[in-house]
Amino acid sequence: GIDDVEVKAKKMELEKDYDNALPFFSKSYVLRVHITNIKPHIWRAIRVPGDISLHKLHDQVLGPCLGWLRNYHAYYFKELPYYSQPDFEVGVVYGPLAWKKTHMEMGHNITYGIQLVDAAQVKIGQILQKVGQKLEYMYDLKCRWRHKIVVEAIEEPSSSTSSDGGGGSSSVKLISGARACPGEDIGGAKPYAELVHEIRAQPTNYGEYLDAMRPLTQAPNNSQPVHDS
């Protein structure tokens, strides 16, 4: 079908440009990520190696750094035009190919026209090669938490970029950030905003305050430990 043709074309493009991407695999990237449909922004600045796959970026970096659970919801990455806002036609994206037929969320690929290239087979150095380039990171295809990732720096690896003092491009580091992650399964940005407004309205007694806070305090990502493995 047309979808298969577009996915194959993207794979061929990546293969054709692979040799040109090789120098970026040894570099260190500083990325800024924020949840776009919440203000003030919930954001993190992170350092990652250029040879990390998009799936590992999701599973081992973005999830733990932001506060989302691992192996809980589907996701995808989408390349964004230089210096532009994200559009809403999904098309060919990088996502969890193994979940395409086994995870119910991937049923949304019909609704949103999602065509998947395996995120485990694509490194960030293949698609991000300039400061200012952007990726859209969509987490949870039901609640649709939309994130924007921006390349803030591409650096040669050095001992100063390593979290363990060992140098090299393989280090991952949470540099800075602000504000806590929303609760999993809370419904998305609008229910989250309504909940925050209710809490800020200062309930009249402690019991009402606890009731208002319960969707956040009892969310799976707030009641389970975050593992760094």
PDB file of C-alpha atoms in Angstrom, residues 16-164:
ATOM      1  CA  LYS A  16      21.629   6.318   2.050  1.00  0.00           C
ATOM      2  CA  ASP A  17      22.684   8.948   4.601  1.00  0.00           C
ATOM      3  CA  TYR A  18      24.134   6.494   7.156  1.00  0.00           C
ATOM      4  CA  ASP A  19      27.795   7.124   6.268  1.00  0.00           C
ATOM      5  CA  ASN A  20      27.270  10.875   6.557  1.00  0.00           C
ATOM      6  CA  ALA A  21      25.766  10.346  10.015  1.00  0.00           C
ATOM      7  CA  LEU A  22      28.699   8.296  11.365  1.00  0.00           C
ATOM      8  CA  PRO A  23      30.689  11.306  12.699  1.00  0.00           C
ATOM      9  CA  PHE A  24      27.703  12.339  14.820  1.00  0.00           C
ATOM     10  CA  PHE A  25      27.574   8.995  16.637  1.00  0.00           C
ATOM     11  CA  SER A  26      30.701   9.889  18.639  1.00  0.00           C
ATOM     12  CA  LYS A  27      29.410  13.320  19.659  1.00  0.00           C
ATOM     13  CA  SER A  28      27.524  14.385  22.745  1.00  0.00           C
ATOM     14  CA  TYR A  29      24.109  16.058  22.442  1.00  0.00           C
ATOM     15  CA  VAL A  30      22.490  18.519  24.812  1.00  0.00           C
ATOM     16  CA  LEU A  31      18.715  18.309  24.370  1.00  0.00           C
ATOM     17  CA  ARG A  32      15.946  20.364  25.910  1.00  0.00           C
ATOM     18  CA  VAL A  33      12.561  18.671  26.156  1.00  0.00           C
ATOM     19  CA  HIS A  34       9.303  20.152  27.370  1.00  0.00           C
ATOM     20  CA  ILE A  35       5.643  19.137  27.394  1.00  0.00           C
ATOM     21  CA  THR A  36       4.115  21.525  24.871  1.00  0.00           C
ATOM     22  CA  ASN A  37       0.473  21.612  25.955  1.00  0.00           C
ATOM     23  CA  ILE A  38       1.183  22.706  29.551  1.00  0.00           C
ATOM     24  CA  LYS A  39       2.339  26.143  30.732  1.00  0.00           C
ATOM     25  CA  PRO A  40       4.504  26.987  32.546  1.00  0.00           C
ATOM     26  CA  HIS A  41       6.560  24.310  30.827  1.00  0.00           C
ATOM     27  CA  ILE A  42       7.495  21.044  32.474  1.00  0.00           C
ATOM     28  CA  TRP A  43      11.009  20.694  31.055  1.00  0.00           C
ATOM     29  CA  ARG A  44      14.338  18.889  31.308  1.00  0.00           C
ATOM     30  CA  ALA A  45      17.793  19.483  29.826  1.00  0.00           C
ATOM     31  CA  ILE A  46      19.668  16.247  29.209  1.00  0.00           C
ATOM     32  CA  ARG A  47      22.956  15.092  27.732  1.00  0.00           C
ATOM     33  CA  VAL A  48      22.955  11.956  25.568  1.00  0.00           C
ATOM     34  CA  PRO A  49      25.345  10.243  23.135  1.00  0.00           C
ATOM     35  CA  GLY A  50      24.801  10.623  19.409  1.00  0.00           C
ATOM     36  CA  ASP A  51      24.628   6.863  18.924  1.00  0.00           C
ATOM     37  CA  ILE A  52      21.690   6.285  21.283  1.00  0.00           C
ATOM     38  CA  SER A  53      18.663   4.818  19.517  1.00  0.00           C
ATOM     39  CA  LEU A  54      15.361   6.627  19.624  1.00  0.00           C
ATOM     40  CA  HIS A  55      13.836   3.700  21.505  1.00  0.00           C
ATOM     41  CA  LYS A  56      16.513   3.888  24.219  1.00  0.00           C
ATOM     42  CA  LEU A  57      16.074   7.658  24.336  1.00  0.00           C
ATOM     43  CA  HIS A  58      12.392   7.065  25.107  1.00  0.00           C
ATOM     44  CA  ASP A  59      12.798   4.098  27.441  1.00  0.00           C
ATOM     45  CA  GLN A  60      15.999   4.826  29.357  1.00  0.00           C
ATOM     46  CA  VAL A  61      16.277   8.624  29.248  1.00  0.00           C
ATOM     47  CA  LEU A  62      13.103  10.616  28.608  1.00  0.00           C
ATOM     48  CA  GLY A  63      10.782   8.433  30.664  1.00  0.00           C
ATOM     49  CA  PRO A  64      12.939   8.326  33.813  1.00  0.00           C
ATOM     50  CA  CYS A  65      14.057  11.976  33.515  1.00  0.00           C
ATOM     51  CA  LEU A  66      10.552  13.332  33.006  1.00  0.00           C
ATOM     52  CA  GLY A  67       8.847  10.938  35.388  1.00  0.00           C
ATOM     53  CA  TRP A  68       6.838   8.697  33.033  1.00  0.00           C
ATOM     54  CA  LEU A  69       6.699   4.961  33.700  1.00  0.00           C
ATOM     55  CA  ARG A  70       8.750   2.544  31.611  1.00  0.00           C
ATOM     56  CA  ASN A  71       7.007  -0.008  29.361  1.00  0.00           C
ATOM     57  CA  TYR A  72       3.622   1.524  30.147  1.00  0.00           C
ATOM     58  CA  HIS A  73       2.405   3.430  27.071  1.00  0.00           C
ATOM     59  CA  ALA A  74       3.221   3.602  23.386  1.00  0.00           C
ATOM     60  CA  TYR A  75       5.073   6.538  21.855  1.00  0.00           C
ATOM     61  CA  TYR A  76       6.499   7.936  18.659  1.00  0.00           C
ATOM     62  CA  PHE A  77       9.044  10.507  17.476  1.00  0.00           C
ATOM     63  CA  LYS A  78       8.379  12.802  14.546  1.00  0.00           C
ATOM     64  CA  GLU A  79      10.851  15.030  12.741  1.00  0.00           C
ATOM     65  CA  LEU A  80       9.760  18.661  12.796  1.00  0.00           C
ATOM     66  CA  PRO A  81      10.527  21.358  10.238  1.00  0.00           C
ATOM     67  CA  TYR A  82      13.374  23.680  11.156  1.00  0.00           C
ATOM     68  CA  TYR A  83      12.115  26.630  13.254  1.00  0.00           C
ATOM     69  CA  SER A  84       8.451  25.671  13.008  1.00  0.00           C
ATOM     70  CA  GLN A  85       5.578  24.508  15.131  1.00  0.00           C
ATOM     71  CA  PRO A  86       4.412  20.880  14.960  1.00  0.00           C
ATOM     72  CA  ASP A  87       1.576  20.054  12.606  1.00  0.00           C
ATOM     73  CA  PHE A  88      -1.104  17.472  13.301  1.00  0.00           C
ATOM     74  CA  GLU A  89      -0.770  15.087  10.381  1.00  0.00           C
ATOM     75  CA  VAL A  90       1.358  12.315  11.784  1.00  0.00           C
ATOM     76  CA  GLY A  91       2.480  10.261   8.767  1.00  0.00           C
ATOM     77  CA  VAL A  92       5.821   8.434   8.915  1.00  0.00           C
ATOM     78  CA  VAL A  93       7.252   8.444  12.436  1.00  0.00           C
ATOM     79  CA  TYR A  94       9.704   6.466  14.563  1.00  0.00           C
ATOM     80  CA  GLY A  95       8.049   4.204  17.114  1.00  0.00           C
ATOM     81  CA  PRO A  96       7.908   0.796  18.838  1.00  0.00           C
ATOM     82  CA  LEU A  97       7.464  -1.573  15.914  1.00  0.00           C
ATOM     83  CA  ALA A  98       7.057  -4.571  18.239  1.00  0.00           C
ATOM     84  CA  TRP A  99       3.960  -2.920  19.738  1.00  0.00           C
ATOM     85  CA  LYS A 100       2.279  -2.295  16.410  1.00  0.00           C
ATOM     86  CA  LYS A 101       0.184  -5.464  16.620  1.00  0.00           C
ATOM     87  CA  THR A 102       0.374  -6.267  20.342  1.00  0.00           C
ATOM     88  CA  HIS A 103      -0.404  -3.002  22.124  1.00  0.00           C
ATOM     89  CA  MET A 104      -3.919  -1.597  22.033  1.00  0.00           C
ATOM     90  CA  GLU A 105      -2.678   1.990  21.839  1.00  0.00           C
ATOM     91  CA  MET A 106      -1.171   1.339  18.453  1.00  0.00           C
ATOM     92  CA  GLY A 107      -4.733   1.030  17.206  1.00  0.00           C
ATOM     93  CA  HIS A 108      -4.526   4.809  17.079  1.00  0.00           C
ATOM     94  CA  ASN A 109      -2.225   4.435  14.081  1.00  0.00           C
ATOM     95  CA  ILE A 110      -5.378   4.190  11.961  1.00  0.00           C
ATOM     96  CA  THR A 111      -6.984   7.271  13.519  1.00  0.00           C
ATOM     97  CA  TYR A 112      -3.902   9.459  13.219  1.00  0.00           C
ATOM     98  CA  GLY A 113      -2.400   7.927  10.086  1.00  0.00           C
ATOM     99  CA  ILE A 114       0.680   6.680  11.926  1.00  0.00           C
ATOM    100  CA  GLN A 115       3.211   4.797   9.786  1.00  0.00           C
ATOM    101  CA  LEU A 116       6.021   3.314  11.863  1.00  0.00           C
ATOM    102  CA  VAL A 117       9.743   3.049  11.272  1.00  0.00           C
ATOM    103  CA  ASP A 118      11.389   0.990  14.040  1.00  0.00           C
ATOM    104  CA  ALA A 119      12.741   3.443  16.631  1.00  0.00           C
ATOM    105  CA  ALA A 120      15.176   0.808  17.889  1.00  0.00           C
ATOM    106  CA  GLN A 121      16.989   0.925  14.540  1.00  0.00           C
ATOM    107  CA  VAL A 122      17.431   4.706  14.301  1.00  0.00           C
ATOM    108  CA  LYS A 123      20.054   6.725  16.211  1.00  0.00           C
ATOM    109  CA  ILE A 124      19.620  10.384  17.044  1.00  0.00           C
ATOM    110  CA  GLY A 125      22.807  11.192  15.119  1.00  0.00           C
ATOM    111  CA  GLN A 126      21.032  10.088  11.947  1.00  0.00           C
ATOM    112  CA  ILE A 127      18.215  12.622  12.190  1.00  0.00           C
ATOM    113  CA  LEU A 128      19.565  15.419  14.409  1.00  0.00           C
ATOM    114  CA  GLN A 129      22.706  17.027  13.023  1.00  0.00           C
ATOM    115  CA  LYS A 130      22.234  20.769  13.621  1.00  0.00           C
ATOM    116  CA  VAL A 131      21.718  22.947  16.679  1.00  0.00           C
ATOM    117  CA  GLY A 132      18.096  24.088  16.662  1.00  0.00           C
ATOM    118  CA  GLN A 133      16.683  20.956  15.036  1.00  0.00           C
ATOM    119  CA  LYS A 134      13.534  19.622  16.656  1.00  0.00           C
ATOM    120  CA  LEU A 135      11.703  16.375  17.274  1.00  0.00           C
ATOM    121  CA  GLU A 136       8.170  15.855  18.431  1.00  0.00           C
ATOM    122  CA  TYR A 137       7.938  13.153  21.098  1.00  0.00           C
ATOM    123  CA  MET A 138       4.401  11.866  21.599  1.00  0.00           C
ATOM    124  CA  TYR A 139       3.849   9.755  24.707  1.00  0.00           C
ATOM    125  CA  ASP A 140       0.614   7.861  25.447  1.00  0.00           C
ATOM    126  CA  LEU A 141      -1.470   7.852  22.280  1.00  0.00           C
ATOM    127  CA  LYS A 142      -4.699   8.154  24.257  1.00  0.00           C
ATOM    128  CA  CYS A 143      -3.818  11.055  26.574  1.00  0.00           C
ATOM    129  CA  ARG A 144      -1.458  12.415  23.879  1.00  0.00           C
ATOM    130  CA  TRP A 145       1.269  14.067  25.889  1.00  0.00           C
ATOM    131  CA  ARG A 146       3.073  16.073  23.225  1.00  0.00           C
ATOM    132  CA  HIS A 147       6.717  17.011  23.881  1.00  0.00           C
ATOM    133  CA  LYS A 148       9.134  19.108  21.862  1.00  0.00           C
ATOM    134  CA  ILE A 149      12.816  18.159  21.831  1.00  0.00           C
ATOM    135  CA  VAL A 150      15.301  20.816  20.699  1.00  0.00           C
ATOM    136  CA  VAL A 151      19.021  20.329  20.054  1.00  0.00           C
ATOM    137  CA  GLU A 152      20.791  22.958  22.178  1.00  0.00           C
ATOM    138  CA  ALA A 153      24.369  21.800  21.533  1.00  0.00           C
ATOM    139  CA  ILE A 154      26.367  19.145  19.682  1.00  0.00           C
ATOM    140  CA  GLU A 155      29.766  18.707  21.307  1.00  0.00           C
ATOM    141  CA  GLU A 156      32.892  16.650  21.104  1.00  0.00           C
ATOM    142  CA  PRO A 157      32.955  14.233  24.053  1.00  0.00           C
ATOM    143  CA  SER A 158      35.254  15.105  26.925  1.00  0.00           C
ATOM    144  CA  SER A 159      35.692  14.286  30.589  1.00  0.00           C
ATOM    145  CA  SER A 160      33.514  17.281  31.417  1.00  0.00           C
ATOM    146  CA  THR A 161      30.520  15.707  29.622  1.00  0.00           C
ATOM    147  CA  SER A 162      30.622  12.450  31.544  1.00  0.00           C
ATOM    148  CA  SER A 163      28.490  11.952  34.638  1.00  0.00           C
ATOM    149  CA  ASP A 164      30.958   9.385  35.970  1.00  0.00           C
TER     150      ASP A 164
END
